[in-house]
Amino acid sequence: MALNQSKVGTAYPAYRYEVSREKIREYALALGETDPRYQSDGDDCVAPPTFAAAFTLTKGLMALLGDPDLGAHPALVHGSQTFRWGERPLRPGDVLDCTPRIDAITVRGRNEFLTSVVECRFADSGELAVEGEAVIVFLGSAPQDDADGAQDAAQEGAA
Amino acid sequence: MSLTFTVGAELDPISQPSSLVTSVMYAGASTDYNPLHYDPDFAGQVSPTGAPIAHGMYSMGLVSRMLTAAAGGPERVADLQVRFSKPWPLGTTATFTGTVTEVTGGLATVEVTGTAEDGQTILSGVGHVRV
């Protein structure tokens, strides 16, 4: 079944995420990061850029894919990912308000491409902390009428 | 030691073997527990390769590590966009490289690539660094 096009433009309820020192350490360790600030006990502790994956891709994307009216299904792959960061890295104790939304649903061949954005702002200042944009490829669910170029689209997305 | 961002400069590459250990560590760290990335029985049914593959975000994280090291810290990384084009099978080594293609208005553009052992591109993208 195809995704519901009328969901484009929908924003979902914001959720809150609190950055913790131990989660930063764990994330940096998993990537083999060597900047000592990621492991610091002091005020200089910061998070690696893609730490944002830990709260935009699971929590944010899941909120959106869980919408029963969207028509999401499990045959999906992560096609592409973009992060746009604010003026400073995340630090332990930062509290973020994160709002997921659907920016686009497009069709290529038999596959549908859902562009989801999670905008995360510092709860105290309202300034942008990070914005994550994920393109999720839903395999094989596009209407048959749009089946041109199915072979190209089958190459999309792999992770 | 950070890079001098001039057009044509190449970032210090990263070569990384993937394994069940790297996958489980990244799953825990990122809270992405999709068993496609560590459960051979599950992956056997749904993986494009018939076996567990690395998280796409693990490969993007390594690209970010390369970019951040060259930039001199996370405060200098403005954005990063990558497209995941092929799976990265566990038990193989991928190499991540980056080249500076433009420096203008206080931003350096870096084109990044992830290449599998067999020479196929698993990831490509572009990032911007504040210089």
PDB file of C-alpha atoms in Angstrom:
ATOM      1  CA  MET A   1       0.000   0.000   0.000  1.00  0.00           C
ATOM      2  CA  ALA A   2       1.276   3.423  -0.936  1.00  0.00           C
ATOM      3  CA  LEU A   3       2.220   6.092   1.594  1.00  0.00           C
ATOM      4  CA  ASN A   4      -0.405   8.740   2.287  1.00  0.00           C
ATOM      5  CA  GLN A   5       0.602  11.834   0.288  1.00  0.00           C
ATOM      6  CA  SER A   6      -1.661  14.073   2.351  1.00  0.00           C
ATOM      7  CA  LYS A   7       0.783  13.628   5.257  1.00  0.00           C
ATOM      8  CA  VAL A   8       3.370  15.891   3.576  1.00  0.00           C
ATOM      9  CA  GLY A   9       3.747  18.972   5.762  1.00  0.00           C
ATOM     10  CA  THR A  10       2.584  17.215   8.908  1.00  0.00           C
ATOM     11  CA  ALA A  11       4.486  18.070  12.101  1.00  0.00           C
ATOM     12  CA  TYR A  12       4.380  15.611  15.004  1.00  0.00           C
ATOM     13  CA  PRO A  13       4.403  16.461  18.714  1.00  0.00           C
ATOM     14  CA  ALA A  14       7.773  17.634  20.019  1.00  0.00           C
ATOM     15  CA  TYR A  15       9.696  15.375  22.383  1.00  0.00           C
ATOM     16  CA  ARG A  16      12.400  16.339  24.836  1.00  0.00           C
ATOM     17  CA  TYR A  17      15.937  14.929  24.880  1.00  0.00           C
ATOM     18  CA  GLU A  18      18.508  15.551  27.609  1.00  0.00           C
ATOM     19  CA  VAL A  19      22.152  15.119  26.618  1.00  0.00           C
ATOM     20  CA  SER A  20      24.167  13.090  29.120  1.00  0.00           C
ATOM     21  CA  ARG A  21      27.918  12.808  29.556  1.00  0.00           C
ATOM     22  CA  GLU A  22      27.863   9.014  29.692  1.00  0.00           C
ATOM     23  CA  LYS A  23      25.886   8.718  26.454  1.00  0.00           C
ATOM     24  CA  ILE A  24      28.370  11.025  24.717  1.00  0.00           C
ATOM     25  CA  ARG A  25      31.226   8.793  25.934  1.00  0.00           C
ATOM     26  CA  GLU A  26      29.489   5.653  24.768  1.00  0.00           C
ATOM     27  CA  TYR A  27      28.778   7.131  21.341  1.00  0.00           C
ATOM     28  CA  ALA A  28      32.334   8.440  20.870  1.00  0.00           C
ATOM     29  CA  LEU A  29      33.762   5.077  21.922  1.00  0.00           C
ATOM     30  CA  ALA A  30      31.634   3.208  19.381  1.00  0.00           C
ATOM     31  CA  LEU A  31      33.111   5.346  16.582  1.00  0.00           C
ATOM     32  CA  GLY A  32      36.705   5.115  17.846  1.00  0.00           C
ATOM     33  CA  GLU A  33      36.808   8.884  18.386  1.00  0.00           C
ATOM     34  CA  THR A  34      40.049  10.150  19.967  1.00  0.00           C
ATOM     35  CA  ASP A  35      39.246  13.808  20.818  1.00  0.00           C
ATOM     36  CA  PRO A  36      39.745  13.814  24.624  1.00  0.00           C
ATOM     37  CA  ARG A  37      36.873  16.300  25.067  1.00  0.00           C
ATOM     38  CA  TYR A  38      34.388  13.533  24.259  1.00  0.00           C
ATOM     39  CA  GLN A  39      35.582  11.627  27.347  1.00  0.00           C
ATOM     40  CA  SER A  40      36.144  14.661  29.599  1.00  0.00           C
ATOM     41  CA  ASP A  41      34.843  14.943  33.165  1.00  0.00           C
ATOM     42  CA  GLY A  42      35.037  18.719  32.904  1.00  0.00           C
ATOM     43  CA  ASP A  43      33.172  21.664  31.391  1.00  0.00           C
ATOM     44  CA  ASP A  44      34.967  21.165  28.067  1.00  0.00           C
ATOM     45  CA  CYS A  45      33.009  17.983  27.316  1.00  0.00           C
ATOM     46  CA  VAL A  46      31.237  18.106  23.920  1.00  0.00           C
ATOM     47  CA  ALA A  47      29.475  15.563  21.711  1.00  0.00           C
ATOM     48  CA  PRO A  48      30.666  14.317  18.312  1.00  0.00           C
ATOM     49  CA  PRO A  49      28.558  15.735  15.451  1.00  0.00           C
ATOM     50  CA  THR A  50      26.634  12.574  14.561  1.00  0.00           C
ATOM     51  CA  PHE A  51      25.703  12.005  18.219  1.00  0.00           C
ATOM     52  CA  ALA A  52      22.450  13.527  16.950  1.00  0.00           C
ATOM     53  CA  ALA A  53      21.688  10.130  15.406  1.00  0.00           C
ATOM     54  CA  ALA A  54      21.055   8.812  18.924  1.00  0.00           C
ATOM     55  CA  PHE A  55      17.928  10.955  19.342  1.00  0.00           C
ATOM     56  CA  THR A  56      16.738  11.981  15.881  1.00  0.00           C
ATOM     57  CA  LEU A  57      16.752   8.682  14.014  1.00  0.00           C
ATOM     58  CA  THR A  58      15.234   6.337  16.518  1.00  0.00           C
ATOM     59  CA  LYS A  59      12.984   8.458  18.709  1.00  0.00           C
ATOM     60  CA  GLY A  60      12.110  11.054  16.068  1.00  0.00           C
ATOM     61  CA  LEU A  61      11.687   8.846  13.067  1.00  0.00           C
ATOM     62  CA  MET A  62       9.796   6.210  15.039  1.00  0.00           C
ATOM     63  CA  ALA A  63       7.241   8.791  16.193  1.00  0.00           C
ATOM     64  CA  LEU A  64       6.566   9.606  12.592  1.00  0.00           C
ATOM     65  CA  LEU A  65       6.581   6.053  11.200  1.00  0.00           C
ATOM     66  CA  GLY A  66       4.215   5.026  13.980  1.00  0.00           C
ATOM     67  CA  ASP A  67       1.479   7.263  12.570  1.00  0.00           C
ATOM     68  CA  PRO A  68      -1.186   4.697  11.572  1.00  0.00           C
ATOM     69  CA  ASP A  69      -2.458   7.001   8.799  1.00  0.00           C
ATOM     70  CA  LEU A  70       0.957   7.321   7.093  1.00  0.00           C
ATOM     71  CA  GLY A  71       0.980   3.808   5.671  1.00  0.00           C
ATOM     72  CA  ALA A  72       4.620   3.038   6.591  1.00  0.00           C
ATOM     73  CA  HIS A  73       5.679  -0.601   6.216  1.00  0.00           C
ATOM     74  CA  PRO A  74       8.759  -2.587   7.288  1.00  0.00           C
ATOM     75  CA  ALA A  75      10.323  -3.039   3.815  1.00  0.00           C
ATOM     76  CA  LEU A  76      12.480   0.060   4.085  1.00  0.00           C
ATOM     77  CA  VAL A  77      16.089   1.177   3.891  1.00  0.00           C
ATOM     78  CA  HIS A  78      17.900   4.349   4.929  1.00  0.00           C
ATOM     79  CA  GLY A  79      18.612   6.091   1.617  1.00  0.00           C
ATOM     80  CA  SER A  80      20.403   9.221   2.734  1.00  0.00           C
ATOM     81  CA  GLN A  81      21.016  11.358   5.777  1.00  0.00           C
ATOM     82  CA  THR A  82      21.839  15.013   6.346  1.00  0.00           C
ATOM     83  CA  PHE A  83      22.710  16.861   9.540  1.00  0.00           C
ATOM     84  CA  ARG A  84      22.863  20.653   9.822  1.00  0.00           C
ATOM     85  CA  TRP A  85      24.444  21.770  13.069  1.00  0.00           C
ATOM     86  CA  GLY A  86      23.989  24.971  15.032  1.00  0.00           C
ATOM     87  CA  GLU A  87      26.743  27.275  16.230  1.00  0.00           C
ATOM     88  CA  ARG A  88      28.011  25.078  19.053  1.00  0.00           C
ATOM     89  CA  PRO A  89      28.351  21.341  19.761  1.00  0.00           C
ATOM     90  CA  LEU A  90      26.054  19.632  22.233  1.00  0.00           C
ATOM     91  CA  ARG A  91      27.200  19.465  25.845  1.00  0.00           C
ATOM     92  CA  PRO A  92      26.160  17.368  28.862  1.00  0.00           C
ATOM     93  CA  GLY A  93      23.027  18.832  30.421  1.00  0.00           C
ATOM     94  CA  ASP A  94      21.703  20.382  27.214  1.00  0.00           C
ATOM     95  CA  VAL A  95      17.943  19.977  26.973  1.00  0.00           C
ATOM     96  CA  LEU A  96      16.537  19.831  23.456  1.00  0.00           C
ATOM     97  CA  ASP A  97      13.030  20.113  22.103  1.00  0.00           C
ATOM     98  CA  CYS A  98      12.816  18.006  18.973  1.00  0.00           C
ATOM     99  CA  THR A  99      10.021  18.290  16.420  1.00  0.00           C
ATOM    100  CA  PRO A 100       9.643  15.647  13.687  1.00  0.00           C
ATOM    101  CA  ARG A 101       7.906  16.482  10.430  1.00  0.00           C
ATOM    102  CA  ILE A 102       7.339  15.088   6.934  1.00  0.00           C
ATOM    103  CA  ASP A 103       8.767  17.302   4.183  1.00  0.00           C
ATOM    104  CA  ALA A 104       8.190  15.178   1.089  1.00  0.00           C
ATOM    105  CA  ILE A 105       6.961  11.894  -0.301  1.00  0.00           C
ATOM    106  CA  THR A 106       8.142  11.162  -3.832  1.00  0.00           C
ATOM    107  CA  VAL A 107       8.000   8.144  -6.114  1.00  0.00           C
ATOM    108  CA  ARG A 108      10.717   6.640  -8.268  1.00  0.00           C
ATOM    109  CA  GLY A 109       9.819   3.413  -9.942  1.00  0.00           C
ATOM    110  CA  ARG A 110       8.109   1.095  -7.488  1.00  0.00           C
ATOM    111  CA  ASN A 111       9.744   2.764  -4.484  1.00  0.00           C
ATOM    112  CA  GLU A 112       8.621   5.686  -2.364  1.00  0.00           C
ATOM    113  CA  PHE A 113      11.004   8.205  -0.814  1.00  0.00           C
ATOM    114  CA  LEU A 114       9.928   9.763   2.472  1.00  0.00           C
ATOM    115  CA  THR A 115      11.856  12.859   3.553  1.00  0.00           C
ATOM    116  CA  SER A 116      11.589  13.314   7.301  1.00  0.00           C
ATOM    117  CA  VAL A 117      13.124  16.161   9.258  1.00  0.00           C
ATOM    118  CA  VAL A 118      13.680  16.392  13.003  1.00  0.00           C
ATOM    119  CA  GLU A 119      14.406  19.953  14.148  1.00  0.00           C
ATOM    120  CA  CYS A 120      16.085  20.130  17.571  1.00  0.00           C
ATOM    121  CA  ARG A 121      16.276  23.422  19.481  1.00  0.00           C
ATOM    122  CA  PHE A 122      17.831  24.269  22.852  1.00  0.00           C
ATOM    123  CA  ALA A 123      14.941  24.383  25.316  1.00  0.00           C
ATOM    124  CA  ASP A 124      16.359  27.440  27.138  1.00  0.00           C
ATOM    125  CA  SER A 125      17.280  29.712  24.199  1.00  0.00           C
ATOM    126  CA  GLY A 126      15.208  28.352  21.331  1.00  0.00           C
ATOM    127  CA  GLU A 127      18.320  28.374  19.131  1.00  0.00           C
ATOM    128  CA  LEU A 128      18.873  25.606  16.618  1.00  0.00           C
ATOM    129  CA  ALA A 129      20.999  22.780  18.015  1.00  0.00           C
ATOM    130  CA  VAL A 130      20.809  20.367  15.101  1.00  0.00           C
ATOM    131  CA  GLU A 131      18.498  19.383  12.301  1.00  0.00           C
ATOM    132  CA  GLY A 132      18.485  15.838  10.981  1.00  0.00           C
ATOM    133  CA  GLU A 133      16.993  14.962   7.604  1.00  0.00           C
ATOM    134  CA  ALA A 134      16.526  11.299   6.734  1.00  0.00           C
ATOM    135  CA  VAL A 135      15.326   9.963   3.404  1.00  0.00           C
ATOM    136  CA  ILE A 136      13.714   6.593   3.983  1.00  0.00           C
ATOM    137  CA  VAL A 137      13.124   4.397   0.949  1.00  0.00           C
ATOM    138  CA  PHE A 138       9.992   2.245   1.101  1.00  0.00           C
ATOM    139  CA  LEU A 139      10.529  -0.627  -1.270  1.00  0.00           C
ATOM    140  CA  GLY A 140       7.902  -1.756  -3.730  1.00  0.00           C
ATOM    141  CA  SER A 141       4.878   0.127  -2.421  1.00  0.00           C
ATOM    142  CA  ALA A 142       4.437   2.823  -5.090  1.00  0.00           C
ATOM    143  CA  PRO A 143       1.300   2.608  -7.234  1.00  0.00           C
ATOM    144  CA  GLN A 144       1.836   0.403 -10.303  1.00  0.00           C
ATOM    145  CA  ASP A 145       1.142   3.337 -12.642  1.00  0.00           C
ATOM    146  CA  ASP A 146       4.413   4.972 -11.620  1.00  0.00           C
ATOM    147  CA  ALA A 147       6.530   1.918 -12.410  1.00  0.00           C
ATOM    148  CA  ASP A 148       8.904   3.676 -14.837  1.00  0.00           C
ATOM    149  CA  GLY A 149      12.541   3.320 -13.929  1.00  0.00           C
ATOM    150  CA  ALA A 150      11.964   0.612 -11.350  1.00  0.00           C
ATOM    151  CA  GLN A 151      15.421  -0.822 -11.987  1.00  0.00           C
ATOM    152  CA  ASP A 152      17.162   2.436 -11.121  1.00  0.00           C
ATOM    153  CA  ALA A 153      15.171   2.852  -7.973  1.00  0.00           C
ATOM    154  CA  ALA A 154      15.924  -0.696  -6.867  1.00  0.00           C
ATOM    155  CA  GLN A 155      19.545   0.419  -6.505  1.00  0.00           C
ATOM    156  CA  GLU A 156      18.626   3.100  -3.992  1.00  0.00           C
ATOM    157  CA  GLY A 157      19.406   2.782  -0.360  1.00  0.00           C
ATOM    158  CA  ALA A 158      21.390   0.112   1.326  1.00  0.00           C
ATOM    159  CA  ALA A 159      21.634   0.631   5.008  1.00  0.00           C
TER     160      ALA A 159
ATOM    161  CA  MET B   1      46.403  18.358  14.091  1.00  0.00           C
ATOM    162  CA  SER B   2      43.897  19.952  11.797  1.00  0.00           C
ATOM    163  CA  LEU B   3      44.098  20.253   8.036  1.00  0.00           C
ATOM    164  CA  THR B   4      44.838  23.410   6.040  1.00  0.00           C
ATOM    165  CA  PHE B   5      41.715  23.670   3.898  1.00  0.00           C
ATOM    166  CA  THR B   6      42.805  24.457   0.365  1.00  0.00           C
ATOM    167  CA  VAL B   7      41.206  23.149  -2.822  1.00  0.00           C
ATOM    168  CA  GLY B   8      42.570  19.706  -3.613  1.00  0.00           C
ATOM    169  CA  ALA B   9      43.705  18.940  -0.051  1.00  0.00           C
ATOM    170  CA  GLU B  10      42.959  15.395   1.065  1.00  0.00           C
ATOM    171  CA  LEU B  11      41.764  14.460   4.545  1.00  0.00           C
ATOM    172  CA  ASP B  12      43.539  11.730   6.516  1.00  0.00           C
ATOM    173  CA  PRO B  13      41.524   8.637   5.479  1.00  0.00           C
ATOM    174  CA  ILE B  14      40.025   6.093   7.854  1.00  0.00           C
ATOM    175  CA  SER B  15      40.077   2.356   7.164  1.00  0.00           C
ATOM    176  CA  GLN B  16      37.761   0.438   9.457  1.00  0.00           C
ATOM    177  CA  PRO B  17      36.934  -3.280   9.665  1.00  0.00           C
ATOM    178  CA  SER B  18      33.313  -3.940  10.588  1.00  0.00           C
ATOM    179  CA  SER B  19      32.356  -6.825  12.871  1.00  0.00           C
ATOM    180  CA  LEU B  20      29.650  -8.028  15.219  1.00  0.00           C
ATOM    181  CA  VAL B  21      31.476  -6.104  17.940  1.00  0.00           C
ATOM    182  CA  THR B  22      31.473  -2.773  16.054  1.00  0.00           C
ATOM    183  CA  SER B  23      27.829  -3.312  15.130  1.00  0.00           C
ATOM    184  CA  VAL B  24      26.664  -4.138  18.653  1.00  0.00           C
ATOM    185  CA  MET B  25      28.603  -1.194  20.074  1.00  0.00           C
ATOM    186  CA  TYR B  26      27.055   1.179  17.547  1.00  0.00           C
ATOM    187  CA  ALA B  27      23.588  -0.269  18.113  1.00  0.00           C
ATOM    188  CA  GLY B  28      23.862   0.405  21.838  1.00  0.00           C
ATOM    189  CA  ALA B  29      25.415   3.847  21.424  1.00  0.00           C
ATOM    190  CA  SER B  30      22.894   5.037  18.841  1.00  0.00           C
ATOM    191  CA  THR B  31      19.883   3.117  20.237  1.00  0.00           C
ATOM    192  CA  ASP B  32      19.275   1.657  16.760  1.00  0.00           C
ATOM    193  CA  TYR B  33      18.656  -1.987  17.683  1.00  0.00           C
ATOM    194  CA  ASN B  34      17.574  -3.224  14.242  1.00  0.00           C
ATOM    195  CA  PRO B  35      18.710  -6.913  14.261  1.00  0.00           C
ATOM    196  CA  LEU B  36      19.635  -6.568  10.574  1.00  0.00           C
ATOM    197  CA  HIS B  37      22.944  -5.273  11.907  1.00  0.00           C
ATOM    198  CA  TYR B  38      23.912  -8.129  14.277  1.00  0.00           C
ATOM    199  CA  ASP B  39      21.528 -11.117  14.134  1.00  0.00           C
ATOM    200  CA  PRO B  40      22.579 -13.580  11.400  1.00  0.00           C
ATOM    201  CA  ASP B  41      19.231 -15.440  11.455  1.00  0.00           C
ATOM    202  CA  PHE B  42      17.192 -12.258  11.064  1.00  0.00           C
ATOM    203  CA  ALA B  43      19.590 -10.759   8.516  1.00  0.00           C
ATOM    204  CA  GLY B  44      19.450 -14.011   6.546  1.00  0.00           C
ATOM    205  CA  GLN B  45      15.812 -13.284   5.828  1.00  0.00           C
ATOM    206  CA  VAL B  46      15.878  -9.539   5.097  1.00  0.00           C
ATOM    207  CA  SER B  47      19.422  -8.378   4.324  1.00  0.00           C
ATOM    208  CA  PRO B  48      20.283  -7.539   0.698  1.00  0.00           C
ATOM    209  CA  THR B  49      23.458  -9.590   1.209  1.00  0.00           C
ATOM    210  CA  GLY B  50      21.845 -12.421   3.195  1.00  0.00           C
ATOM    211  CA  ALA B  51      24.016 -11.548   6.210  1.00  0.00           C
ATOM    212  CA  PRO B  52      24.371  -8.730   8.765  1.00  0.00           C
ATOM    213  CA  ILE B  53      25.450  -5.333   7.405  1.00  0.00           C
ATOM    214  CA  ALA B  54      26.793  -2.287   9.239  1.00  0.00           C
ATOM    215  CA  HIS B  55      24.474   0.557  10.216  1.00  0.00           C
ATOM    216  CA  GLY B  56      24.484   3.255   7.554  1.00  0.00           C
ATOM    217  CA  MET B  57      24.862   5.691  10.424  1.00  0.00           C
ATOM    218  CA  TYR B  58      28.019   3.867  11.586  1.00  0.00           C
ATOM    219  CA  SER B  59      29.607   4.617   8.203  1.00  0.00           C
ATOM    220  CA  MET B  60      28.374   8.232   8.376  1.00  0.00           C
ATOM    221  CA  GLY B  61      29.775   8.475  11.902  1.00  0.00           C
ATOM    222  CA  LEU B  62      33.206   7.427  10.649  1.00  0.00           C
ATOM    223  CA  VAL B  63      33.001  10.036   7.877  1.00  0.00           C
ATOM    224  CA  SER B  64      32.118  12.592  10.535  1.00  0.00           C
ATOM    225  CA  ARG B  65      35.096  11.455  12.646  1.00  0.00           C
ATOM    226  CA  MET B  66      37.392  12.008   9.649  1.00  0.00           C
ATOM    227  CA  LEU B  67      35.863  15.412   8.878  1.00  0.00           C
ATOM    228  CA  THR B  68      35.878  16.567  12.515  1.00  0.00           C
ATOM    229  CA  ALA B  69      39.521  15.569  12.995  1.00  0.00           C
ATOM    230  CA  ALA B  70      40.500  17.534   9.883  1.00  0.00           C
ATOM    231  CA  ALA B  71      38.415  20.516  10.952  1.00  0.00           C
ATOM    232  CA  GLY B  72      39.898  20.636  14.460  1.00  0.00           C
ATOM    233  CA  GLY B  73      36.708  19.912  16.407  1.00  0.00           C
ATOM    234  CA  PRO B  74      32.955  19.446  16.202  1.00  0.00           C
ATOM    235  CA  GLU B  75      32.286  23.207  16.505  1.00  0.00           C
ATOM    236  CA  ARG B  76      33.764  23.646  13.034  1.00  0.00           C
ATOM    237  CA  VAL B  77      31.543  21.130  11.236  1.00  0.00           C
ATOM    238  CA  ALA B  78      28.530  22.929   9.728  1.00  0.00           C
ATOM    239  CA  ASP B  79      26.735  20.164   7.859  1.00  0.00           C
ATOM    240  CA  LEU B  80      27.162  16.715   6.354  1.00  0.00           C
ATOM    241  CA  GLN B  81      25.030  14.912   3.808  1.00  0.00           C
ATOM    242  CA  VAL B  82      25.597  11.329   2.701  1.00  0.00           C
ATOM    243  CA  ARG B  83      23.818   8.848   0.464  1.00  0.00           C
ATOM    244  CA  PHE B  84      24.033   5.152   1.308  1.00  0.00           C
ATOM    245  CA  SER B  85      24.465   3.386  -2.031  1.00  0.00           C
ATOM    246  CA  LYS B  86      25.572  -0.178  -1.156  1.00  0.00           C
ATOM    247  CA  PRO B  87      25.535  -2.309   1.984  1.00  0.00           C
ATOM    248  CA  TRP B  88      28.720  -2.655   4.075  1.00  0.00           C
ATOM    249  CA  PRO B  89      28.917  -6.353   5.033  1.00  0.00           C
ATOM    250  CA  LEU B  90      30.212  -7.179   8.528  1.00  0.00           C
ATOM    251  CA  GLY B  91      33.653  -8.745   8.423  1.00  0.00           C
ATOM    252  CA  THR B  92      34.927  -6.457   5.673  1.00  0.00           C
ATOM    253  CA  THR B  93      36.987  -3.259   5.742  1.00  0.00           C
ATOM    254  CA  ALA B  94      35.699   0.022   4.356  1.00  0.00           C
ATOM    255  CA  THR B  95      37.860   3.053   3.607  1.00  0.00           C
ATOM    256  CA  PHE B  96      36.617   6.620   3.986  1.00  0.00           C
ATOM    257  CA  THR B  97      38.261   9.501   2.141  1.00  0.00           C
ATOM    258  CA  GLY B  98      37.600  13.188   1.659  1.00  0.00           C
ATOM    259  CA  THR B  99      38.828  15.916  -0.683  1.00  0.00           C
ATOM    260  CA  VAL B 100      38.424  19.680  -0.363  1.00  0.00           C
ATOM    261  CA  THR B 101      36.696  20.955  -3.509  1.00  0.00           C
ATOM    262  CA  GLU B 102      35.912  24.599  -2.694  1.00  0.00           C
ATOM    263  CA  VAL B 103      36.792  27.217  -0.084  1.00  0.00           C
ATOM    264  CA  THR B 104      34.613  30.307  -0.030  1.00  0.00           C
ATOM    265  CA  GLY B 105      32.854  32.632   2.402  1.00  0.00           C
ATOM    266  CA  GLY B 106      34.393  30.997   5.461  1.00  0.00           C
ATOM    267  CA  LEU B 107      33.247  27.527   4.477  1.00  0.00           C
ATOM    268  CA  ALA B 108      35.213  24.668   2.957  1.00  0.00           C
ATOM    269  CA  THR B 109      33.353  22.079   0.897  1.00  0.00           C
ATOM    270  CA  VAL B 110      34.564  18.504   1.330  1.00  0.00           C
ATOM    271  CA  GLU B 111      33.446  15.646  -0.903  1.00  0.00           C
ATOM    272  CA  VAL B 112      33.492  12.321   0.930  1.00  0.00           C
ATOM    273  CA  THR B 113      33.419   8.714  -0.217  1.00  0.00           C
ATOM    274  CA  GLY B 114      33.231   5.318   1.470  1.00  0.00           C
ATOM    275  CA  THR B 115      34.664   2.401  -0.503  1.00  0.00           C
ATOM    276  CA  ALA B 116      34.239  -1.313   0.180  1.00  0.00           C
ATOM    277  CA  GLU B 117      36.982  -3.948  -0.119  1.00  0.00           C
ATOM    278  CA  ASP B 118      35.769  -4.859  -3.605  1.00  0.00           C
ATOM    279  CA  GLY B 119      36.077  -1.255  -4.771  1.00  0.00           C
ATOM    280  CA  GLN B 120      32.351  -0.497  -4.762  1.00  0.00           C
ATOM    281  CA  THR B 121      31.155   2.805  -3.358  1.00  0.00           C
ATOM    282  CA  ILE B 122      29.060   2.285  -0.209  1.00  0.00           C
ATOM    283  CA  LEU B 123      28.604   5.960   0.589  1.00  0.00           C
ATOM    284  CA  SER B 124      29.108   9.338  -1.027  1.00  0.00           C
ATOM    285  CA  GLY B 125      28.366  12.809   0.127  1.00  0.00           C
ATOM    286  CA  VAL B 126      29.435  16.326   0.918  1.00  0.00           C
ATOM    287  CA  GLY B 127      30.164  18.283   4.066  1.00  0.00           C
ATOM    288  CA  HIS B 128      30.963  21.871   4.974  1.00  0.00           C
ATOM    289  CA  VAL B 129      33.568  22.975   7.490  1.00  0.00           C
ATOM    290  CA  ARG B 130      33.878  26.443   9.038  1.00  0.00           C
ATOM    291  CA  VAL B 131      37.379  27.694   8.263  1.00  0.00           C
TER     292      VAL B 131
END
